[in-house]
JSON list of C-alpha atoms in Angstrom, two decimals:
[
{"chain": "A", "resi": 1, "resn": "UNK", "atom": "CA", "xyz": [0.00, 0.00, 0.00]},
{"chain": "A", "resi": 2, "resn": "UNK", "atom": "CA", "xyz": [1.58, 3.53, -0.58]},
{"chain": "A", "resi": 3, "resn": "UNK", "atom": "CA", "xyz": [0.21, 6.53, 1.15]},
{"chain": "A", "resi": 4, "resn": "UNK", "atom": "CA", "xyz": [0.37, 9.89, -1.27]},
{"chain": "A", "resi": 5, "resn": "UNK", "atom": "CA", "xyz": [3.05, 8.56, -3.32]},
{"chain": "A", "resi": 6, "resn": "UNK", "atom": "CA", "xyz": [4.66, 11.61, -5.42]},
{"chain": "A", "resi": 7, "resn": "UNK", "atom": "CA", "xyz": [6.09, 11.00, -8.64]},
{"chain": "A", "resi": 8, "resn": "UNK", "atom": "CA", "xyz": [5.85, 14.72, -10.00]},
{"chain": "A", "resi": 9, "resn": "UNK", "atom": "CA", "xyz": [8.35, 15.30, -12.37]},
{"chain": "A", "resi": 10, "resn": "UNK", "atom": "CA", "xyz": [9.39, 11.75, -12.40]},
{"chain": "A", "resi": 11, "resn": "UNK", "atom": "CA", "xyz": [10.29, 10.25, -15.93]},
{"chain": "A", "resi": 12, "resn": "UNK", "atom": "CA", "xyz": [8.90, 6.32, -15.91]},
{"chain": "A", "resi": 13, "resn": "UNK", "atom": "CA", "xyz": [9.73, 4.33, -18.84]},
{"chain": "A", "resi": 14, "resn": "UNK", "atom": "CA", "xyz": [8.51, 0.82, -19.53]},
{"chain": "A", "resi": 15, "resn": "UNK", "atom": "CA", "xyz": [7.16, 0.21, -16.21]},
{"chain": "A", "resi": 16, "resn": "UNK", "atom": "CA", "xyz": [4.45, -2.10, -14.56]},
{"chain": "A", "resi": 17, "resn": "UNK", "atom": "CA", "xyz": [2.50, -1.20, -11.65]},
{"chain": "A", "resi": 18, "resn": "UNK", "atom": "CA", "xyz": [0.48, -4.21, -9.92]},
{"chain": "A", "resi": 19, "resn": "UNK", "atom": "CA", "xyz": [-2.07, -4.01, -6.92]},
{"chain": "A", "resi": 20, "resn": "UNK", "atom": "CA", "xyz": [-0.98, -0.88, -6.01]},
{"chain": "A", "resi": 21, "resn": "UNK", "atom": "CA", "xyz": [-3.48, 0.45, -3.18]},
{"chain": "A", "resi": 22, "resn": "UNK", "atom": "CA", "xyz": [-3.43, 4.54, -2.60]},
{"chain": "A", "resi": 23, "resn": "UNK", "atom": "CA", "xyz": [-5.62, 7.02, -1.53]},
{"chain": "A", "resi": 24, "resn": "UNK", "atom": "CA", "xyz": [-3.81, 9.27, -4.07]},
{"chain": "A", "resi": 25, "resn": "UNK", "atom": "CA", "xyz": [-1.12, 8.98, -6.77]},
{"chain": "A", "resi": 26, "resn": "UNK", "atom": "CA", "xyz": [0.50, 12.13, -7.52]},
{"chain": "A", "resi": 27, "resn": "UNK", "atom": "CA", "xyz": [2.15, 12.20, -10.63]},
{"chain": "A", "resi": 28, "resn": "UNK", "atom": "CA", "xyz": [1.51, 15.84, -12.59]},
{"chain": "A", "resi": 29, "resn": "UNK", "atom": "CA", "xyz": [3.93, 16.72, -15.04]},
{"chain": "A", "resi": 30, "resn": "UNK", "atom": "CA", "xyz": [5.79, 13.77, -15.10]},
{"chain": "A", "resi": 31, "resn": "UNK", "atom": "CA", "xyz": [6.24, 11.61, -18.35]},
{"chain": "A", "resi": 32, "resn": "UNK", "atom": "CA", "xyz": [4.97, 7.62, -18.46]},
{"chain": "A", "resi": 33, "resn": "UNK", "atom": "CA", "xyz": [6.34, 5.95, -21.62]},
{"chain": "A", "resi": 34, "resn": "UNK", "atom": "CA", "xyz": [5.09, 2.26, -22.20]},
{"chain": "A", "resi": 35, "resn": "UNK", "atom": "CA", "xyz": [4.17, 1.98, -18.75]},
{"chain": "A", "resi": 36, "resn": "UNK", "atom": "CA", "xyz": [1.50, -0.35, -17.06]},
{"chain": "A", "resi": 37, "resn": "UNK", "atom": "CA", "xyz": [-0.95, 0.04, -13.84]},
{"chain": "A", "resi": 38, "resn": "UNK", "atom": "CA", "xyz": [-2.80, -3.25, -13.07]},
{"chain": "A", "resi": 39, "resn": "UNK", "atom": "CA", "xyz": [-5.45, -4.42, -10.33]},
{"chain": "A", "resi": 40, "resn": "UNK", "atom": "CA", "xyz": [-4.62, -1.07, -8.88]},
{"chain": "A", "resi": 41, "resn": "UNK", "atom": "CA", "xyz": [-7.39, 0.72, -6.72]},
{"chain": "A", "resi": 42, "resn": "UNK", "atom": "CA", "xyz": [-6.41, 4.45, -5.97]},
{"chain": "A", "resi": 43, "resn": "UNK", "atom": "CA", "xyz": [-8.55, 7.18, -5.15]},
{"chain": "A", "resi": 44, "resn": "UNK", "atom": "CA", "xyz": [-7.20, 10.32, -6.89]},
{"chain": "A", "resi": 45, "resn": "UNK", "atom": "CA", "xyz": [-4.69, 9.54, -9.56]},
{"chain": "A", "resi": 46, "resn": "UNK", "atom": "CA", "xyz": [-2.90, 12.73, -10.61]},
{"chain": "A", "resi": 47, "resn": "UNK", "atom": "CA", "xyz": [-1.86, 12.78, -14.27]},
{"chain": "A", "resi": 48, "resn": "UNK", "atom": "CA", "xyz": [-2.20, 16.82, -14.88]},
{"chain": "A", "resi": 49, "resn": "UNK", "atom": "CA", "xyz": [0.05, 17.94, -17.12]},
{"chain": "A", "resi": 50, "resn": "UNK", "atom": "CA", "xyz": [1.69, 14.62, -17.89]},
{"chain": "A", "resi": 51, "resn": "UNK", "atom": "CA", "xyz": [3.10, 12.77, -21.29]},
{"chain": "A", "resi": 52, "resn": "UNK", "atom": "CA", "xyz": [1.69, 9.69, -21.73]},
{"chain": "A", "resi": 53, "resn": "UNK", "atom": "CA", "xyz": [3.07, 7.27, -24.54]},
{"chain": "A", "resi": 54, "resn": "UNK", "atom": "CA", "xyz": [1.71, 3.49, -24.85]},
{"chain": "A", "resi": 55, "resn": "UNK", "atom": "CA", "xyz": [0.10, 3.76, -21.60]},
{"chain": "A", "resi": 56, "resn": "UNK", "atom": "CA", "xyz": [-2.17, 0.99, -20.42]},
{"chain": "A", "resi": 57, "resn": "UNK", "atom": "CA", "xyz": [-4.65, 0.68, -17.55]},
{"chain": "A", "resi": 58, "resn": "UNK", "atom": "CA", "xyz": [-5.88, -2.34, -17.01]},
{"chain": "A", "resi": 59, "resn": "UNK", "atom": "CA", "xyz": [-8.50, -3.58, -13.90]},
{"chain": "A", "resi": 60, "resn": "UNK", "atom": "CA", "xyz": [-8.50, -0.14, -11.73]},
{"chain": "A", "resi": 61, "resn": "UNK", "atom": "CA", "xyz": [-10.80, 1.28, -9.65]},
{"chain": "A", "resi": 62, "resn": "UNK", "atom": "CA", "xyz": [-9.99, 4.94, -9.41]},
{"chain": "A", "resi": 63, "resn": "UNK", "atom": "CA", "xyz": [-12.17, 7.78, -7.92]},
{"chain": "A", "resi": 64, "resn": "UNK", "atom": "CA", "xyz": [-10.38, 10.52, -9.39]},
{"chain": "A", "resi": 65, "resn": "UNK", "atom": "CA", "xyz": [-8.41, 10.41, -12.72]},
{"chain": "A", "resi": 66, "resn": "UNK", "atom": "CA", "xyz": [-7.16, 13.32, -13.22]},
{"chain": "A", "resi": 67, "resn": "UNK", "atom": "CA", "xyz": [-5.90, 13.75, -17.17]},
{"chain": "A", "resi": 68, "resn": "UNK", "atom": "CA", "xyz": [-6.39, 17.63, -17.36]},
{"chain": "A", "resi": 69, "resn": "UNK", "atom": "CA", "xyz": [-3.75, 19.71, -19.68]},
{"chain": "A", "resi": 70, "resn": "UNK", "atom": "CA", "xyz": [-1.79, 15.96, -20.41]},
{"chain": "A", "resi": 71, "resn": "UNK", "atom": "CA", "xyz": [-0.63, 14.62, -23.61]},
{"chain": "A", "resi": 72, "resn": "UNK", "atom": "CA", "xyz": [-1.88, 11.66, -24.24]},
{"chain": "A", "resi": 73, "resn": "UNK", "atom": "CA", "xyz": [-0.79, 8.81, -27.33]},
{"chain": "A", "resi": 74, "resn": "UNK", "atom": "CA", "xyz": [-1.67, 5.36, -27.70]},
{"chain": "A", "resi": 75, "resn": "UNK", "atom": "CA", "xyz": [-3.25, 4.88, -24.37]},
{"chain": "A", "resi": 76, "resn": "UNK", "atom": "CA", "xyz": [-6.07, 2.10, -23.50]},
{"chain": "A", "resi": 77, "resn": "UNK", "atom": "CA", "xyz": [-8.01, 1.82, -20.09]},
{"chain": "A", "resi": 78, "resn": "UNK", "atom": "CA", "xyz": [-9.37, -1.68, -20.31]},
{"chain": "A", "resi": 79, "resn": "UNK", "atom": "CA", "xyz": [-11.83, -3.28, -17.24]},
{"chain": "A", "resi": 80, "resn": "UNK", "atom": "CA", "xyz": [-11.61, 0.29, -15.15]},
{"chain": "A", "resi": 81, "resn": "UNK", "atom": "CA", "xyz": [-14.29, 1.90, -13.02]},
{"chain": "A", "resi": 82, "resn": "UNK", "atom": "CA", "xyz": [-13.95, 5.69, -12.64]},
{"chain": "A", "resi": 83, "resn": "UNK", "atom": "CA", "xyz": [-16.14, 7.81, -10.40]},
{"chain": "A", "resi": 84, "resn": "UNK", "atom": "CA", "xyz": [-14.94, 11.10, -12.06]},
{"chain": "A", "resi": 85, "resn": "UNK", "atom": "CA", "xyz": [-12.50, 11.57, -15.14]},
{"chain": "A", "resi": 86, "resn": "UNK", "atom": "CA", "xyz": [-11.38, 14.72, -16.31]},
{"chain": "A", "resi": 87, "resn": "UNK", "atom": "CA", "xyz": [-9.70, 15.39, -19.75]},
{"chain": "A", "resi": 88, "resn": "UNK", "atom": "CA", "xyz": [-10.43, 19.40, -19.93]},
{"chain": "A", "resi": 89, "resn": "UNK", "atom": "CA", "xyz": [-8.05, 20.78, -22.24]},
{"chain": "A", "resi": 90, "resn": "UNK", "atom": "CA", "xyz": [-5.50, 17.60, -22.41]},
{"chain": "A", "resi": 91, "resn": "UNK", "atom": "CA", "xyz": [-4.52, 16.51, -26.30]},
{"chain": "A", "resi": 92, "resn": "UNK", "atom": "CA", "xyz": [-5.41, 13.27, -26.89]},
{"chain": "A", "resi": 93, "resn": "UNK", "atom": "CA", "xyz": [-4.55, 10.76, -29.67]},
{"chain": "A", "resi": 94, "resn": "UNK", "atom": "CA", "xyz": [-5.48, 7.15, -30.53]},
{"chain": "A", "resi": 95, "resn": "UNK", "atom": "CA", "xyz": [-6.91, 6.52, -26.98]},
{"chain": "A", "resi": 96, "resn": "UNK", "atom": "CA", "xyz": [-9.64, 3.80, -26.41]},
{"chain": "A", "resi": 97, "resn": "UNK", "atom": "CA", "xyz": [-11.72, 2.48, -23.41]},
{"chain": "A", "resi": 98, "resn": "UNK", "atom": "CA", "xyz": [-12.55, -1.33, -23.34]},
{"chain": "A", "resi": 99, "resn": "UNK", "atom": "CA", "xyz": [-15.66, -1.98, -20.83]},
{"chain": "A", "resi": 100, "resn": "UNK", "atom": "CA", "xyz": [-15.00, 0.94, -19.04]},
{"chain": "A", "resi": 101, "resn": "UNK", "atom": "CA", "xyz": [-17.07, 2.94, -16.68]},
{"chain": "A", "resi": 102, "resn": "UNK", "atom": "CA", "xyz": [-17.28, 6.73, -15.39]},
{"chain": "A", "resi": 103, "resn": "UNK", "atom": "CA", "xyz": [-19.89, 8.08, -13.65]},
{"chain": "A", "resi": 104, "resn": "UNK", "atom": "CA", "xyz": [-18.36, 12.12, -14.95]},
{"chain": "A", "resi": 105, "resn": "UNK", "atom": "CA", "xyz": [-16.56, 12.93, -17.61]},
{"chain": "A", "resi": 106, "resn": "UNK", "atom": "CA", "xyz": [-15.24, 16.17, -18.47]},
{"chain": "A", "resi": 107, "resn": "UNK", "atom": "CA", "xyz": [-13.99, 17.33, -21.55]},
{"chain": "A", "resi": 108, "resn": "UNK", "atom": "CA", "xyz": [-13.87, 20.61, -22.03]},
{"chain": "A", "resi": 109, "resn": "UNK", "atom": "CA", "xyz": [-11.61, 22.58, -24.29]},
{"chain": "A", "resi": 110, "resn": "UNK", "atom": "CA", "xyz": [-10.04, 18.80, -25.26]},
{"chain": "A", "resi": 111, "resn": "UNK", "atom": "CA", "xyz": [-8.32, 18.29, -28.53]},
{"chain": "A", "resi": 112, "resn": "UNK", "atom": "CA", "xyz": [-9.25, 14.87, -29.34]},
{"chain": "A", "resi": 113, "resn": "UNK", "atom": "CA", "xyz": [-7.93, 12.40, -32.43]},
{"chain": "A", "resi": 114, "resn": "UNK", "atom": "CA", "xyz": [-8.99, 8.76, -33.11]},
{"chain": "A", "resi": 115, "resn": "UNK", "atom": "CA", "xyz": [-10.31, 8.81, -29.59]},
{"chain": "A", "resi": 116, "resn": "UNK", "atom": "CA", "xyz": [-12.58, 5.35, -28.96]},
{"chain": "A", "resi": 117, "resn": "UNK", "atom": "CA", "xyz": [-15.13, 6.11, -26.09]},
{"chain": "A", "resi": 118, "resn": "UNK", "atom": "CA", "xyz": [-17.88, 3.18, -26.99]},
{"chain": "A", "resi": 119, "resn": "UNK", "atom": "CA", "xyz": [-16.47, 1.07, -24.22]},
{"chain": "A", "resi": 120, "resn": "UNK", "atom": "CA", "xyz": [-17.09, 4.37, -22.37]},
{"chain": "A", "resi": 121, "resn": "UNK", "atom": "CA", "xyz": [-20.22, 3.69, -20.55]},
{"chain": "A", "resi": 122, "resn": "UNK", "atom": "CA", "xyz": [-20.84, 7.42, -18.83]},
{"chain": "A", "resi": 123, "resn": "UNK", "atom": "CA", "xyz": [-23.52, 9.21, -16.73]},
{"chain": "A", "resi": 124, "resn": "UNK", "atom": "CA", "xyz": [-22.69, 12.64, -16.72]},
{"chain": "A", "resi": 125, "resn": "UNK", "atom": "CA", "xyz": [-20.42, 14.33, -19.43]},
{"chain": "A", "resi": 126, "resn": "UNK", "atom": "CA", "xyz": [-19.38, 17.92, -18.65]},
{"chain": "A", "resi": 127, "resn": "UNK", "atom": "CA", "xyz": [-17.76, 20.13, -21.71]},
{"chain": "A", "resi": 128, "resn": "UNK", "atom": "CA", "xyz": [-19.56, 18.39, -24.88]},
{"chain": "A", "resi": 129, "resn": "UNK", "atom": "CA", "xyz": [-17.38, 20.89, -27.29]},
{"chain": "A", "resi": 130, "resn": "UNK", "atom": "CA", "xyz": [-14.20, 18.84, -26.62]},
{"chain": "A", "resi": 131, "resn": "UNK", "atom": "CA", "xyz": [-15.89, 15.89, -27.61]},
{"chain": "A", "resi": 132, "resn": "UNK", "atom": "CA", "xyz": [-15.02, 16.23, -31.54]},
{"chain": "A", "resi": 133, "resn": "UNK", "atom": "CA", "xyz": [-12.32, 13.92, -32.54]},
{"chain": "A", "resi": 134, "resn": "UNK", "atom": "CA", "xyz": [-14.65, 10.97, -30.41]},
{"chain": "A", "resi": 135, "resn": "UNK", "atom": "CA", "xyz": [-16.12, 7.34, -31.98]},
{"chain": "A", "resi": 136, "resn": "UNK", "atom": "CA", "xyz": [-18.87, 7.31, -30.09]},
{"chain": "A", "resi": 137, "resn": "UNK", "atom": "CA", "xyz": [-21.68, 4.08, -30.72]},
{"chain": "A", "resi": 138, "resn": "UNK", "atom": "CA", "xyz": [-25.35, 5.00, -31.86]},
{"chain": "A", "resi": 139, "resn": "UNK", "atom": "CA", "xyz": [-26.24, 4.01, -28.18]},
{"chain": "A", "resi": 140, "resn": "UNK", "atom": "CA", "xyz": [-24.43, 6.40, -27.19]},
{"chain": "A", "resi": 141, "resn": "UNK", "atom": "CA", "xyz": [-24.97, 9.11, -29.31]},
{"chain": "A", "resi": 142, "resn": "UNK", "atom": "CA", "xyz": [-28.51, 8.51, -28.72]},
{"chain": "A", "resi": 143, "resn": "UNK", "atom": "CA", "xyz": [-28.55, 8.43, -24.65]},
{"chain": "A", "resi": 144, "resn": "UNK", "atom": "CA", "xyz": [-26.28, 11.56, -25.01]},
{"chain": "A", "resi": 145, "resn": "UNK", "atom": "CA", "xyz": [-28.62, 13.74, -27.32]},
{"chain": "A", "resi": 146, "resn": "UNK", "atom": "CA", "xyz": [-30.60, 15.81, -25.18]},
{"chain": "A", "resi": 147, "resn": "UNK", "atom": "CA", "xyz": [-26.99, 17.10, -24.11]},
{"chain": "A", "resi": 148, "resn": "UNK", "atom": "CA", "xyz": [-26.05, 17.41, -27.59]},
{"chain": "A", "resi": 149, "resn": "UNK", "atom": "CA", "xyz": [-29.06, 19.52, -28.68]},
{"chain": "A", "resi": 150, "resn": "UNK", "atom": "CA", "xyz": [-28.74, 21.40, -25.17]},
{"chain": "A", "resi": 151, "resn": "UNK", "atom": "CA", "xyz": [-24.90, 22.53, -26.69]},
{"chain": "A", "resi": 152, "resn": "UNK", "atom": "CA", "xyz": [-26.24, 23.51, -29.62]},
{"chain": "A", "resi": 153, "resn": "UNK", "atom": "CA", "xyz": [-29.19, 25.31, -28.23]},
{"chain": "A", "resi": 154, "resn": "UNK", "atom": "CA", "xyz": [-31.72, 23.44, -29.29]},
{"chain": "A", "resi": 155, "resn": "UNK", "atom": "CA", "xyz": [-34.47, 22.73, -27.35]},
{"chain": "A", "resi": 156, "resn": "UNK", "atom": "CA", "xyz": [-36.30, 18.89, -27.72]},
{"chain": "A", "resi": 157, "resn": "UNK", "atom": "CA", "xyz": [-39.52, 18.69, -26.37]},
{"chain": "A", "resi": 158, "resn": "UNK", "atom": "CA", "xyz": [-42.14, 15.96, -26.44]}
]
């Protein structure tokens, strides 16, 4: 178990993280190159800031993932459950969720490329505009369009 670890700054580089356990993971500004975090449960994990090349996380339960302002290329979140994730104004690139849950997600003022969210299954989405650059499924698209039209100011009525 590790108690607000810090890695700010820190530069890891074809790592594997197992079963860590933290109430917080601190790691803003740092750079994660073909780096893994497995069967990890952490409560806020702080990636503000932070380059992330052929990242993969894999069986986490986070409450906080914090992705805001980060760089982000060839990164998959496979089998995670997030209670809030927030990508406002990171640049994002060839990222995908497999059967992945978040109860918030934020996106506002994201740059987004080739960015997979069907196995994104989402209650709340916050900053719609930084959506474009998304897949998105027709479920999706379709349980989201009330917030759609609400962006665009439209008004759907019954």
């Amino acid at each position: 178990m590790a108690h607000e670890t810090d890695l700010q700054d820190a530069r890891l580089t074809e790592v594997r993280i197992e079963r860590l356990n933290a109430p917080a993971l601190k790691a803003g500004r740092a750079t994660l190159h073909g780096a893994e975090i497995t069967a990890s449960r952490i409560g806020a994990l702080e990636l503000f800031d932070t380059d992330l090349d052929s990242v993969v996380l894999t069986g986490c339960k986070l409450d906080w993932l914090n992705l805001r302002g980060a760089h982000l290329v060839d990164v998959v979140l496979r089998d995670c459950t997030l209670t809030e994730l927030d990508l406002g104004e990171a640049d994002a690139t060839r990222v995908c969720f497999e059967n992945c849950r978040a109860e918030t997600v934020t996106f506002t003022g994201a740059r987004l490329a080739d960015v997979d969210l069907r196995g994104l299954e989402t209650g709340a989405l916050a900053g719609i505009g930084g959506m474009r650059g998304a897949v998105v499924s027709v479920a999706q698209a379709t349980a989201w369009a009330e917030d759609f039209a609400a962006h665009l100011g439209i008004r759907v009525s019954g």
